[in-house]
Amino acid sequence: MQVFYIYILYSSSSDRYYVGYTSDFRKRLLEHNDTSKGKSSFTRRNGPWELKCVLDCGQSESEAIKIERWIKNQKSKNLIKKIIAGIPLYGPVANLVRVSI
């Protein structure tokens, strides 16, 4: 069974965060740091990226998408920093389990 994750990347050179979902966060990190043309323009322009946090969303891709959108819709760098720090939160991220990276 496939497990889906929410991952948070950080680029110190641009002081930006990126939130995404995937079933293979290590592969996605490599893809985000690939500067080849045709890759995601946001991450290509703003890298290099480091993996800051991974959250287990279980086997539901639709749940992972819902949580990713919820985090992005908050438009809050402070929320992302709290997630990374492991501070107890509310909403759809409240019960997610951190994954060792």
N, CA, C and O atoms as a GROMACS GRO file, in nm:
protein
  404
    1MET      N    1   0.083  -0.119   0.000
    1MET     CA    2   0.000   0.000   0.000
    1MET      C    3   0.088   0.125   0.000
    1MET      O    4   0.190   0.131   0.068
    2GLN      N    5   0.046   0.222  -0.076
    2GLN     CA    6   0.119   0.346  -0.089
    2GLN      C    7   0.079   0.443   0.023
    2GLN      O    8  -0.039   0.455   0.057
    3VAL      N    9   0.179   0.510   0.079
    3VAL     CA   10   0.156   0.610   0.184
    3VAL      C   11   0.187   0.747   0.125
    3VAL      O   12   0.283   0.762   0.049
    4PHE      N   13   0.108   0.846   0.162
    4PHE     CA   14   0.128   0.982   0.112
    4PHE      C   15   0.176   1.072   0.226
    4PHE      O   16   0.141   1.052   0.342
    5TYR      N   17   0.256   1.171   0.188
    5TYR     CA   18   0.319   1.260   0.285
    5TYR      C   19   0.299   1.405   0.243
    5TYR      O   20   0.290   1.437   0.124
    6ILE      N   21   0.292   1.492   0.342
    6ILE     CA   22   0.307   1.636   0.322
    6ILE      C   23   0.453   1.664   0.354
    6ILE      O   24   0.505   1.617   0.455
    7TYR      N   25   0.519   1.741   0.268
    7TYR     CA   26   0.658   1.777   0.296
    7TYR      C   27   0.673   1.928   0.288
    7TYR      O   28   0.603   1.996   0.213
    8ILE      N   29   0.767   1.979   0.367
    8ILE     CA   30   0.796   2.122   0.368
    8ILE      C   31   0.943   2.139   0.336
    8ILE      O   32   1.030   2.081   0.400
    9LEU      N   33   0.969   2.221   0.233
    9LEU     CA   34   1.106   2.253   0.193
    9LEU      C   35   1.134   2.398   0.231
    9LEU      O   36   1.043   2.480   0.243
   10TYR      N   37   1.263   2.427   0.251
   10TYR     CA   38   1.305   2.564   0.280
   10TYR      C   39   1.428   2.597   0.198
   10TYR      O   40   1.519   2.514   0.184
   11SER      N   41   1.431   2.718   0.143
   11SER     CA   42   1.548   2.767   0.071
   11SER      C   43   1.604   2.887   0.148
   11SER      O   44   1.539   2.990   0.158
   12SER      N   45   1.724   2.872   0.202
   12SER     CA   46   1.785   2.983   0.276
   12SER      C   47   1.827   3.095   0.182
   12SER      O   48   1.832   3.211   0.224
   13SER      N   49   1.857   3.065   0.056
   13SER     CA   50   1.899   3.169  -0.036
   13SER      C   51   1.784   3.264  -0.072
   13SER      O   52   1.808   3.382  -0.099
   14SER      N   53   1.661   3.214  -0.074
   14SER     CA   54   1.546   3.300  -0.104
   14SER      C   55   1.455   3.323   0.017
   14SER      O   56   1.358   3.398   0.008
   15ASP      N   57   1.487   3.258   0.130
   15ASP     CA   58   1.406   3.265   0.252
   15ASP      C   59   1.259   3.233   0.221
   15ASP      O   60   1.168   3.306   0.262
   16ARG      N   61   1.239   3.124   0.149
   16ARG     CA   62   1.104   3.081   0.111
   16ARG      C   63   1.080   2.936   0.151
   16ARG      O   64   1.173   2.856   0.160
   17TYR      N   65   0.953   2.906   0.173
   17TYR     CA   66   0.910   2.770   0.202
   17TYR      C   67   0.829   2.718   0.084
   17TYR      O   68   0.769   2.794   0.009
   18TYR      N   69   0.828   2.586   0.071
   18TYR     CA   70   0.744   2.521  -0.029
   18TYR      C   71   0.675   2.403   0.038
   18TYR      O   72   0.740   2.324   0.107
   19VAL      N   73   0.545   2.391   0.019
   19VAL     CA   74   0.467   2.280   0.075
   19VAL      C   75   0.414   2.196  -0.040
   19VAL      O   76   0.359   2.250  -0.137
   20GLY      N   77   0.429   2.065  -0.028
   20GLY     CA   78   0.377   1.976  -0.131
   20GLY      C   79   0.334   1.844  -0.070
   20GLY      O   80   0.349   1.821   0.050
   21TYR      N   81   0.281   1.756  -0.155
   21TYR     CA   82   0.248   1.621  -0.110
   21TYR      C   83   0.307   1.523  -0.210
   21TYR      O   84   0.326   1.556  -0.327
   22THR      N   85   0.336   1.403  -0.164
   22THR     CA   86   0.398   1.302  -0.248
   22THR      C   87   0.391   1.166  -0.180
   22THR      O   88   0.356   1.156  -0.062
   23SER      N   89   0.424   1.063  -0.255
   23SER     CA   90   0.440   0.930  -0.195
   23SER      C   91   0.589   0.897  -0.178
   23SER      O   92   0.622   0.794  -0.120
   24ASP      N   93   0.678   0.984  -0.227
   24ASP     CA   94   0.823   0.962  -0.217
   24ASP      C   95   0.892   1.097  -0.196
   24ASP      O   96   0.935   1.160  -0.292
   25PHE      N   97   0.903   1.140  -0.071
   25PHE     CA   98   0.955   1.274  -0.042
   25PHE      C   99   1.103   1.290  -0.076
   25PHE      O  100   1.146   1.400  -0.109
   26ARG      N  101   1.181   1.184  -0.067
   26ARG     CA  102   1.324   1.195  -0.104
   26ARG      C  103   1.340   1.221  -0.254
   26ARG      O  104   1.422   1.303  -0.295
   27LYS      N  105   1.262   1.151  -0.334
   27LYS     CA  106   1.264   1.171  -0.479
   27LYS      C  107   1.218   1.312  -0.514
   27LYS      O  108   1.277   1.378  -0.600
   28ARG      N  109   1.112   1.360  -0.447
   28ARG     CA  110   1.061   1.494  -0.475
   28ARG      C  111   1.163   1.601  -0.441
   28ARG      O  112   1.174   1.701  -0.512
   29LEU      N  113   1.239   1.582  -0.333
   29LEU     CA  114   1.343   1.679  -0.299
   29LEU      C  115   1.445   1.688  -0.412
   29LEU      O  116   1.484   1.798  -0.451
   30LEU      N  117   1.488   1.574  -0.464
   30LEU     CA  118   1.582   1.574  -0.577
   30LEU      C  119   1.522   1.644  -0.698
   30LEU      O  120   1.591   1.721  -0.766
   31GLU      N  121   1.395   1.619  -0.725
   31GLU     CA  122   1.329   1.683  -0.839
   31GLU      C  123   1.319   1.834  -0.820
   31GLU      O  124   1.338   1.909  -0.916
   32HIS      N  125   1.290   1.880  -0.700
   32HIS     CA  126   1.281   2.024  -0.675
   32HIS      C  127   1.417   2.092  -0.688
   32HIS      O  128   1.424   2.209  -0.726
   33ASN      N  129   1.524   2.021  -0.658
   33ASN     CA  130   1.658   2.079  -0.670
   33ASN      C  131   1.718   2.062  -0.809
   33ASN      O  132   1.828   2.111  -0.834
   34ASP      N  133   1.648   1.995  -0.898
   34ASP     CA  134   1.692   1.978  -1.037
   34ASP      C  135   1.661   2.108  -1.111
   34ASP      O  136   1.544   2.147  -1.122
   35THR      N  137   1.763   2.175  -1.161
   35THR     CA  138   1.743   2.304  -1.227
   35THR      C  139   1.720   2.292  -1.376
   35THR      O  140   1.723   2.392  -1.448
   36SER      N  141   1.697   2.170  -1.426
   36SER     CA  142   1.670   2.150  -1.569
   36SER      C  143   1.544   2.224  -1.611
   36SER      O  144   1.448   2.237  -1.534
   37LYS      N  145   1.546   2.271  -1.732
   37LYS     CA  146   1.427   2.338  -1.788
   37LYS      C  147   1.312   2.238  -1.793
   37LYS      O  148   1.333   2.119  -1.816
   38GLY      N  149   1.192   2.286  -1.773
   38GLY     CA  150   1.074   2.200  -1.775
   38GLY      C  151   1.031   2.156  -1.636
   38GLY      O  152   0.922   2.102  -1.620
   39LYS      N  153   1.115   2.177  -1.538
   39LYS     CA  154   1.078   2.144  -1.400
   39LYS      C  155   1.000   2.261  -1.340
   39LYS      O  156   0.987   2.365  -1.405
   40SER      N  157   0.950   2.245  -1.220
   40SER     CA  158   0.871   2.349  -1.154
   40SER      C  159   0.947   2.481  -1.153
   40SER      O  160   1.058   2.489  -1.099
   41SER      N  161   0.888   2.585  -1.212
   41SER     CA  162   0.960   2.712  -1.222
   41SER      C  163   0.980   2.778  -1.086
   41SER      O  164   1.083   2.841  -1.063
   42PHE      N  165   0.882   2.765  -0.995
   42PHE     CA  166   0.898   2.826  -0.863
   42PHE      C  167   1.017   2.767  -0.790
   42PHE      O  168   1.102   2.840  -0.741
   43THR      N  169   1.025   2.635  -0.783
   43THR     CA  170   1.134   2.574  -0.708
   43THR      C  171   1.266   2.586  -0.784
   43THR      O  172   1.372   2.593  -0.721
   44ARG      N  173   1.262   2.587  -0.916
   44ARG     CA  174   1.385   2.603  -0.994
   44ARG      C  175   1.446   2.741  -0.968
   44ARG      O  176   1.567   2.754  -0.955
   45ARG      N  177   1.362   2.843  -0.961
   45ARG     CA  178   1.409   2.981  -0.941
   45ARG      C  179   1.453   3.010  -0.798
   45ARG      O  180   1.538   3.096  -0.777
   46ASN      N  181   1.396   2.942  -0.701
   46ASN     CA  182   1.414   2.981  -0.562
   46ASN      C  183   1.499   2.887  -0.478
   46ASN      O  184   1.511   2.908  -0.358
   47GLY      N  185   1.559   2.785  -0.536
   47GLY     CA  186   1.639   2.687  -0.462
   47GLY      C  187   1.777   2.739  -0.430
   47GLY      O  188   1.806   2.856  -0.455
   48PRO      N  189   1.863   2.656  -0.377
   48PRO     CA  190   1.843   2.514  -0.348
   48PRO      C  191   1.752   2.494  -0.226
   48PRO      O  192   1.739   2.582  -0.141
   49TRP      N  193   1.691   2.374  -0.220
   49TRP     CA  194   1.593   2.342  -0.119
   49TRP      C  195   1.645   2.238  -0.023
   49TRP      O  196   1.720   2.148  -0.061
   50GLU      N  197   1.604   2.250   0.104
   50GLU     CA  198   1.634   2.147   0.203
   50GLU      C  199   1.502   2.101   0.265
   50GLU      O  200   1.410   2.180   0.284
   51LEU      N  201   1.496   1.974   0.296
   51LEU     CA  202   1.377   1.914   0.356
   51LEU      C  203   1.372   1.950   0.503
   51LEU      O  204   1.464   1.916   0.578
   52LYS      N  205   1.266   2.018   0.546
   52LYS     CA  206   1.254   2.061   0.686
   52LYS      C  207   1.159   1.975   0.767
   52LYS      O  208   1.179   1.958   0.888
   53CYS      N  209   1.056   1.919   0.703
   53CYS     CA  210   0.955   1.845   0.777
   53CYS      C  211   0.878   1.753   0.683
   53CYS      O  212   0.852   1.788   0.568
   54VAL      N  213   0.842   1.635   0.734
   54VAL     CA  214   0.759   1.541   0.659
   54VAL      C  215   0.650   1.491   0.753
   54VAL      O  216   0.678   1.453   0.867
   55LEU      N  217   0.525   1.492   0.705
   55LEU     CA  218   0.411   1.447   0.784
   55LEU      C  219   0.342   1.332   0.711
   55LEU      O  220   0.316   1.341   0.591
   56ASP      N  221   0.312   1.227   0.783
   56ASP     CA  222   0.246   1.109   0.727
   56ASP      C  223   0.095   1.135   0.716
   56ASP      O  224   0.029   1.165   0.815
   57CYS      N  225   0.042   1.124   0.595
   57CYS     CA  226  -0.102   1.145   0.572
   57CYS      C  227  -0.177   1.014   0.553
   57CYS      O  228  -0.297   1.015   0.525
   58GLY      N  229  -0.109   0.903   0.567
   58GLY     CA  230  -0.174   0.774   0.548
   58GLY      C  231  -0.187   0.736   0.402
   58GLY      O  232  -0.110   0.784   0.318
   59GLN      N  233  -0.283   0.652   0.371
   59GLN     CA  234  -0.295   0.596   0.237
   59GLN      C  235  -0.392   0.671   0.146
   59GLN      O  236  -0.419   0.627   0.034
   60SER      N  237  -0.444   0.781   0.192
   60SER     CA  238  -0.542   0.857   0.113
   60SER      C  239  -0.476   0.975   0.043
   60SER      O  240  -0.437   1.073   0.106
   61GLU      N  241  -0.463   0.964  -0.090
   61GLU     CA  242  -0.408   1.076  -0.166
   61GLU      C  243  -0.499   1.198  -0.157
   61GLU      O  244  -0.451   1.311  -0.149
   62SER      N  245  -0.629   1.176  -0.158
   62SER     CA  246  -0.722   1.289  -0.151
   62SER      C  247  -0.708   1.363  -0.018
   62SER      O  248  -0.723   1.486  -0.014
   63GLU      N  249  -0.681   1.292   0.089
   63GLU     CA  250  -0.658   1.356   0.219
   63GLU      C  251  -0.530   1.438   0.216
   63GLU      O  252  -0.525   1.549   0.270
   64ALA      N  253  -0.425   1.384   0.155
   64ALA     CA  254  -0.298   1.457   0.143
   64ALA      C  255  -0.318   1.585   0.063
   64ALA      O  256  -0.265   1.690   0.100
   65ILE      N  257  -0.393   1.578  -0.045
   65ILE     CA  258  -0.421   1.696  -0.127
   65ILE      C  259  -0.498   1.799  -0.045
   65ILE      O  260  -0.467   1.918  -0.049
   66LYS      N  261  -0.598   1.754   0.029
   66LYS     CA  262  -0.679   1.844   0.112
   66LYS      C  263  -0.593   1.917   0.214
   66LYS      O  264  -0.608   2.037   0.234
   67ILE      N  265  -0.503   1.844   0.279
   67ILE     CA  266  -0.416   1.904   0.381
   67ILE      C  267  -0.316   2.001   0.318
   67ILE      O  268  -0.293   2.109   0.371
   68GLU      N  269  -0.258   1.961   0.206
   68GLU     CA  270  -0.164   2.050   0.136
   68GLU      C  271  -0.233   2.182   0.100
   68GLU      O  272  -0.179   2.289   0.124
   69ARG      N  273  -0.352   2.174   0.044
   69ARG     CA  274  -0.427   2.295   0.006
   69ARG      C  275  -0.462   2.379   0.128
   69ARG      O  276  -0.457   2.502   0.123
   70TRP      N  277  -0.499   2.313   0.237
   70TRP     CA  278  -0.533   2.386   0.358
   70TRP      C  279  -0.413   2.466   0.407
   70TRP      O  280  -0.426   2.584   0.440
   71ILE      N  281  -0.296   2.403   0.411
   71ILE     CA  282  -0.175   2.473   0.456
   71ILE      C  283  -0.146   2.590   0.364
   71ILE      O  284  -0.121   2.701   0.411
   72LYS      N  285  -0.149   2.567   0.233
   72LYS     CA  286  -0.119   2.674   0.137
   72LYS      C  287  -0.221   2.787   0.146
   72LYS      O  288  -0.185   2.904   0.134
   73ASN      N  289  -0.348   2.754   0.167
   73ASN     CA  290  -0.452   2.857   0.174
   73ASN      C  291  -0.440   2.946   0.298
   73ASN      O  292  -0.495   3.056   0.300
   74GLN      N  293  -0.370   2.900   0.400
   74GLN     CA  294  -0.349   2.982   0.519
   74GLN      C  295  -0.255   3.098   0.490
   74GLN      O  296  -0.258   3.200   0.559
   75LYS      N  297  -0.170   3.082   0.387
   75LYS     CA  298  -0.074   3.186   0.347
   75LYS      C  299   0.003   3.239   0.468
   75LYS      O  300   0.016   3.360   0.487
   76SER      N  301   0.052   3.147   0.549
   76SER     CA  302   0.115   3.185   0.674
   76SER      C  303   0.251   3.119   0.692
   76SER      O  304   0.261   2.997   0.710
   77LYS      N  305   0.354   3.201   0.688
   77LYS     CA  306   0.488   3.151   0.716
   77LYS      C  307   0.498   3.106   0.861
   77LYS      O  308   0.569   3.011   0.893
   78ASN      N  309   0.425   3.176   0.950
   78ASN     CA  310   0.426   3.138   1.092
   78ASN      C  311   0.367   2.999   1.114
   78ASN      O  312   0.418   2.922   1.194
   79LEU      N  313   0.259   2.966   1.042
   79LEU     CA  314   0.200   2.833   1.053
   79LEU      C  315   0.302   2.728   1.008
   79LEU      O  316   0.318   2.625   1.075
   80ILE      N  317   0.368   2.752   0.898
   80ILE     CA  318   0.468   2.657   0.847
   80ILE      C  319   0.580   2.640   0.948
   80ILE      O  320   0.626   2.528   0.972
   81LYS      N  321   0.625   2.749   1.009
   81LYS     CA  322   0.731   2.740   1.111
   81LYS      C  323   0.684   2.659   1.232
   81LYS      O  324   0.762   2.584   1.290
   82LYS      N  325   0.557   2.675   1.270
   82LYS     CA  326   0.502   2.597   1.382
   82LYS      C  327   0.496   2.448   1.348
   82LYS      O  328   0.526   2.364   1.432
   83ILE      N  329   0.456   2.417   1.226
   83ILE     CA  330   0.453   2.277   1.183
   83ILE      C  331   0.593   2.218   1.190
   83ILE      O  332   0.611   2.107   1.242
   84ILE      N  333   0.692   2.290   1.139
   84ILE     CA  334   0.831   2.243   1.141
   84ILE      C  335   0.878   2.223   1.285
   84ILE      O  336   0.946   2.125   1.315
   85ALA      N  337   0.843   2.316   1.373
   85ALA     CA  338   0.887   2.310   1.513
   85ALA      C  339   0.815   2.202   1.593
   85ALA      O  340   0.856   2.169   1.704
   86GLY      N  341   0.707   2.147   1.537
   86GLY     CA  342   0.633   2.043   1.608
   86GLY      C  343   0.537   2.097   1.712
   86GLY      O  344   0.494   2.023   1.802
   87ILE      N  345   0.502   2.224   1.702
   87ILE     CA  346   0.407   2.284   1.795
   87ILE      C  347   0.267   2.228   1.766
   87ILE      O  348   0.226   2.223   1.650
   88PRO      N  349   0.193   2.186   1.870
   88PRO     CA  350   0.058   2.132   1.848
   88PRO      C  351  -0.030   2.233   1.774
   88PRO      O  352  -0.031   2.351   1.807
   89LEU      N  353  -0.102   2.184   1.674
   89LEU     CA  354  -0.180   2.272   1.588
   89LEU      C  355  -0.326   2.232   1.585
   89LEU      O  356  -0.369   2.140   1.655
   90TYR      N  357  -0.402   2.300   1.502
   90TYR     CA  358  -0.545   2.282   1.486
   90TYR      C  359  -0.574   2.242   1.340
   90TYR      O  360  -0.483   2.232   1.258
   91GLY      N  361  -0.698   2.220   1.312
   91GLY     CA  362  -0.739   2.191   1.174
   91GLY      C  363  -0.690   2.056   1.126
   91GLY      O  364  -0.662   1.967   1.207
   92PRO      N  365  -0.680   2.039   0.994
   92PRO     CA  366  -0.647   1.909   0.938
   92PRO      C  367  -0.507   1.859   0.972
   92PRO      O  368  -0.479   1.740   0.957
   93VAL      N  369  -0.418   1.946   1.016
   93VAL     CA  370  -0.282   1.902   1.048
   93VAL      C  371  -0.267   1.857   1.193
   93VAL      O  372  -0.161   1.809   1.233
   94ALA      N  373  -0.372   1.872   1.273
   94ALA     CA  374  -0.363   1.846   1.417
   94ALA      C  375  -0.320   1.705   1.451
   94ALA      O  376  -0.246   1.686   1.548
   95ASN      N  377  -0.363   1.605   1.376
   95ASN     CA  378  -0.336   1.466   1.413
   95ASN      C  379  -0.231   1.398   1.326
   95ASN      O  380  -0.214   1.276   1.335
   96LEU      N  381  -0.162   1.473   1.242
   96LEU     CA  382  -0.061   1.411   1.156
   96LEU      C  383   0.063   1.372   1.235
   96LEU      O  384   0.097   1.438   1.334
   97VAL      N  385   0.129   1.267   1.192
   97VAL     CA  386   0.249   1.217   1.259
   97VAL      C  387   0.372   1.259   1.180
   97VAL      O  388   0.378   1.241   1.058
   98ARG      N  389   0.470   1.316   1.251
   98ARG     CA  390   0.596   1.354   1.186
   98ARG      C  391   0.673   1.229   1.148
   98ARG      O  392   0.667   1.127   1.217
   99VAL      N  393   0.745   1.238   1.037
   99VAL     CA  394   0.828   1.129   0.988
   99VAL      C  395   0.974   1.171   1.006
   99VAL      O  396   1.009   1.285   0.977
  100SER      N  397   1.057   1.080   1.053
  100SER     CA  398   1.200   1.110   1.066
  100SER      C  399   1.261   1.129   0.928
  100SER      O  400   1.234   1.052   0.836
  101ILE      N  401   1.343   1.234   0.915
  101ILE     CA  402   1.408   1.259   0.786
  101ILE      C  403   1.558   1.255   0.799
  101ILE      O  404   1.629   1.274   0.700
   0.00000   0.00000   0.00000
